[in-house]
Amino acid sequence: MIVVERLTKYYGEYPAVRDVSFQVDKGQVVGFLGPNGAGKSTTMRILAGFLTATSGRATIDGRDVFWDPIGARRRIGYMPENCPVYPDMRVDEYLWFRGGLKGLGRRDRYSRRDYVVERCWLSDVRRQLIGTLSKGYRQRVGLADALLADPPVLILDEPTAGLDPAQIRETRKLMRELGKQHTMLLSTHILSEVEAACDSVIVVYQGKVVEDGSLSAVRQRHKGKSLEDIFVGLTKQERV
Amino acid sequence: MRPTLSLVRREFAAYFTGPAGYVAAFGFLVLTGLLFNLALGLLTEKGPSGVEYPMQVMLGGADTPALAQVAGVLFWGLFPAVTGMLTMRLLAEERGTGSIELLLTAPIRDWQVVAAKFLACFGFYLVLWLPTLVYVPVLADLHAEWRLVVTPFAITAAAGVVLLVLGLHAVVLGAPGWLAFLLLLLGGAAAGVGGYLHATKDAEHFLTLTAGIDPAPVWTSYLGVVLAGAMFLSLGLFVSSLVKSQLVAWMAALLLGLVFVLPALLRFVFDPGTVGYDAVYFVSVPEHFRRTFTRGQLDTRPLVLYVSVTLFFLFLTVRSLEARRR
């Protein structure tokens, strides 16, 4: 579903992503791990079509993100880090607007909006201005937006960052449910979340893929160490 | 098409939920109101002093009295400030808050984003001018005369108007869509056809409009203002795509806009007919209005300038958005 081949991205002289290749099969939920600044967000932004790669290619469901950007973006529900949604709109208005932006017809917009509002527990804040919502609710609005057009692929950049423990638990539950219908690539710093929700993991460090495989295969390769030890070992942070 | 329309609607509505649109409208209406007041004073002056082209006073092109000149300079000096206030938000805010990431990852092309944002601010700009239409009957000295005329065409036209009003009520009151649509369609057709035939075929008309002052300057001025505004808005939109701060976007739009305004002041330096004046005339919008549009002439040179600068800066805005993806 998601194929990334030799993707490289330079910010000026600085290589943020170096020769990254991986593949996510249909129906899989993949955790995208790595320390801060490893190139996770950059890779996801390239996949979502916000940035262009310096070299290499990426396809979503067979559509190249550079040569067929509209086709690729139609198949993606993307939720950026920190979820920058318009604060001056109501939740309902915002989802209505986003539905139109994604090309949904009138009837679809009504039904999909009702569905995602229900799904992301937003029913009690439908008429509220997004600017007045707490961070957790805003995050859910972003998630609802990603789900709006019912895309086959979901790309979520730190969906649980900045949430309280109860919200994290709810979100994780939602991820698990969504994983049954969508192919998902989600980045996170919370390793227990990966163990709870993901089928496989990709670990990047300094712009390169250092580990890629299903959870059990990765554990086997590292002789049954815990995911935390594996992560620290791979990203060479033992001394810290 | 649907994504673009959705974006136009959201951007247009955003003018009414934020303060910038109201501030721009307030400043604009105070200035045009002041200029109208001056024009009205000159139109009702006793004795030999008066005004030949009231639209010229309205758009800040009059030299006498001194107050009209001051108001004119103020009007054109603040004109790019008003259009800049409309455009400063459009892309700078999105870049500042990061919401541009969500916009540019939606299945919509860059040129559609730019077109939608431009159409939205252009629409609000037209809304700014809408209240000034109230001044038009005075500026053209319009007189309306009603008379009861009963002919088949007149009855058709009147019935069409009634149907249109009913249709509008149906829209406002939330009647079923097909009913409102049918009423508006029938009413529009009857009013249009009946009105046209009534105006061309009947000997007597139930409404006669006579303009005491030549009405051509009114519509040429409005045409000029619409296109000149589009030019200033496209400048502002481009600047807004370059920066993250709305304040910087506004100031840069104002400065860039003044490039097309300030040369007009040089007309006091150069004699008309010299090469210097011709060069200045080319890029000074207030001079275009003072000399042609407000006198009822349509000079195609400024019109070509406005349209081509608009298209050029919209093109640059698309390029600038594209460059942000690198």
PDB file of C-alpha atoms in Angstrom, chain A residues 9 45 48-52 69-70 73-74 78 80 84-86 88-89 94 97-98 100-105 109 145, chain B residues 2-4 6-7 9-11 14 17 94 97-110 117 324-326:
ATOM      1  CA  LYS A   9      15.646  14.665   1.502  1.00  0.00           C
ATOM      2  CA  ARG A  45       5.369  14.978   5.081  1.00  0.00           C
ATOM      3  CA  ALA A  48       1.456  13.232   2.448  1.00  0.00           C
ATOM      4  CA  GLY A  49       2.624  15.482  -0.391  1.00  0.00           C
ATOM      5  CA  PHE A  50       3.496  18.515   1.723  1.00  0.00           C
ATOM      6  CA  LEU A  51       7.195  18.346   0.840  1.00  0.00           C
ATOM      7  CA  THR A  52       8.935  16.980  -2.230  1.00  0.00           C
ATOM      8  CA  PRO A  69      -0.134  14.179  -6.177  1.00  0.00           C
ATOM      9  CA  ILE A  70      -3.918  14.547  -6.280  1.00  0.00           C
ATOM     10  CA  ARG A  73      -3.527  12.586  -1.568  1.00  0.00           C
ATOM     11  CA  ARG A  74      -7.065  11.323  -2.194  1.00  0.00           C
ATOM     12  CA  TYR A  78      -2.971  12.763   7.089  1.00  0.00           C
ATOM     13  CA  PRO A  80       0.252  16.455  11.098  1.00  0.00           C
ATOM     14  CA  PRO A  84      -2.916  23.000  13.257  1.00  0.00           C
ATOM     15  CA  VAL A  85      -6.684  23.340  12.679  1.00  0.00           C
ATOM     16  CA  TYR A  86      -8.463  26.680  12.104  1.00  0.00           C
ATOM     17  CA  ASP A  88     -12.091  30.413  14.192  1.00  0.00           C
ATOM     18  CA  MET A  89     -14.391  27.638  12.948  1.00  0.00           C
ATOM     19  CA  TYR A  94     -14.600  22.718   9.920  1.00  0.00           C
ATOM     20  CA  PHE A  97     -15.338  22.544   4.896  1.00  0.00           C
ATOM     21  CA  ARG A  98     -12.720  19.802   4.898  1.00  0.00           C
ATOM     22  CA  GLY A 100     -15.745  19.806   0.492  1.00  0.00           C
ATOM     23  CA  LEU A 101     -11.999  20.294   0.144  1.00  0.00           C
ATOM     24  CA  LYS A 102     -11.612  16.549  -0.207  1.00  0.00           C
ATOM     25  CA  GLY A 103     -14.257  16.514  -2.913  1.00  0.00           C
ATOM     26  CA  LEU A 104     -17.080  14.768  -1.045  1.00  0.00           C
ATOM     27  CA  GLY A 105     -20.600  15.321  -2.349  1.00  0.00           C
ATOM     28  CA  ARG A 109     -20.434  15.050   3.608  1.00  0.00           C
ATOM     29  CA  ASP A 145     -10.510  15.129   9.513  1.00  0.00           C
TER      30      ASP A 145
ATOM     31  CA  ARG B   2     -15.874  21.443  -5.466  1.00  0.00           C
ATOM     32  CA  PRO B   3     -12.656  21.784  -3.420  1.00  0.00           C
ATOM     33  CA  THR B   4     -12.071  25.256  -4.851  1.00  0.00           C
ATOM     34  CA  SER B   6     -15.372  25.049  -0.537  1.00  0.00           C
ATOM     35  CA  LEU B   7     -12.183  27.013   0.015  1.00  0.00           C
ATOM     36  CA  ARG B   9     -16.641  29.885   0.866  1.00  0.00           C
ATOM     37  CA  ARG B  10     -14.486  29.310   3.947  1.00  0.00           C
ATOM     38  CA  GLU B  11     -12.123  32.207   3.161  1.00  0.00           C
ATOM     39  CA  ALA B  14     -13.571  34.133   7.566  1.00  0.00           C
ATOM     40  CA  THR B  17     -15.535  36.128  11.830  1.00  0.00           C
ATOM     41  CA  GLU B  94      -1.720  29.712   7.435  1.00  0.00           C
ATOM     42  CA  THR B  97       0.063  28.667  12.473  1.00  0.00           C
ATOM     43  CA  GLY B  98       1.141  25.751  10.292  1.00  0.00           C
ATOM     44  CA  SER B  99      -2.390  25.052   9.072  1.00  0.00           C
ATOM     45  CA  ILE B 100      -1.014  25.353   5.549  1.00  0.00           C
ATOM     46  CA  GLU B 101       0.235  21.798   6.012  1.00  0.00           C
ATOM     47  CA  LEU B 102      -3.346  20.545   6.226  1.00  0.00           C
ATOM     48  CA  LEU B 103      -4.414  22.696   3.297  1.00  0.00           C
ATOM     49  CA  LEU B 104      -1.612  21.635   0.971  1.00  0.00           C
ATOM     50  CA  THR B 105      -2.000  17.936   1.766  1.00  0.00           C
ATOM     51  CA  ALA B 106      -5.682  18.015   0.769  1.00  0.00           C
ATOM     52  CA  PRO B 107      -6.392  16.863  -2.794  1.00  0.00           C
ATOM     53  CA  ILE B 108      -6.362  20.375  -4.237  1.00  0.00           C
ATOM     54  CA  ARG B 109      -3.854  21.884  -6.626  1.00  0.00           C
ATOM     55  CA  ASP B 110      -1.720  24.891  -5.752  1.00  0.00           C
ATOM     56  CA  LYS B 117      -8.039  32.738  -1.871  1.00  0.00           C
ATOM     57  CA  ARG B 324       7.530  26.111  -0.148  1.00  0.00           C
ATOM     58  CA  ARG B 325       7.288  22.402  -0.778  1.00  0.00           C
ATOM     59  CA  ARG B 326      10.996  22.056  -1.272  1.00  0.00           C
TER      60      ARG B 326
END
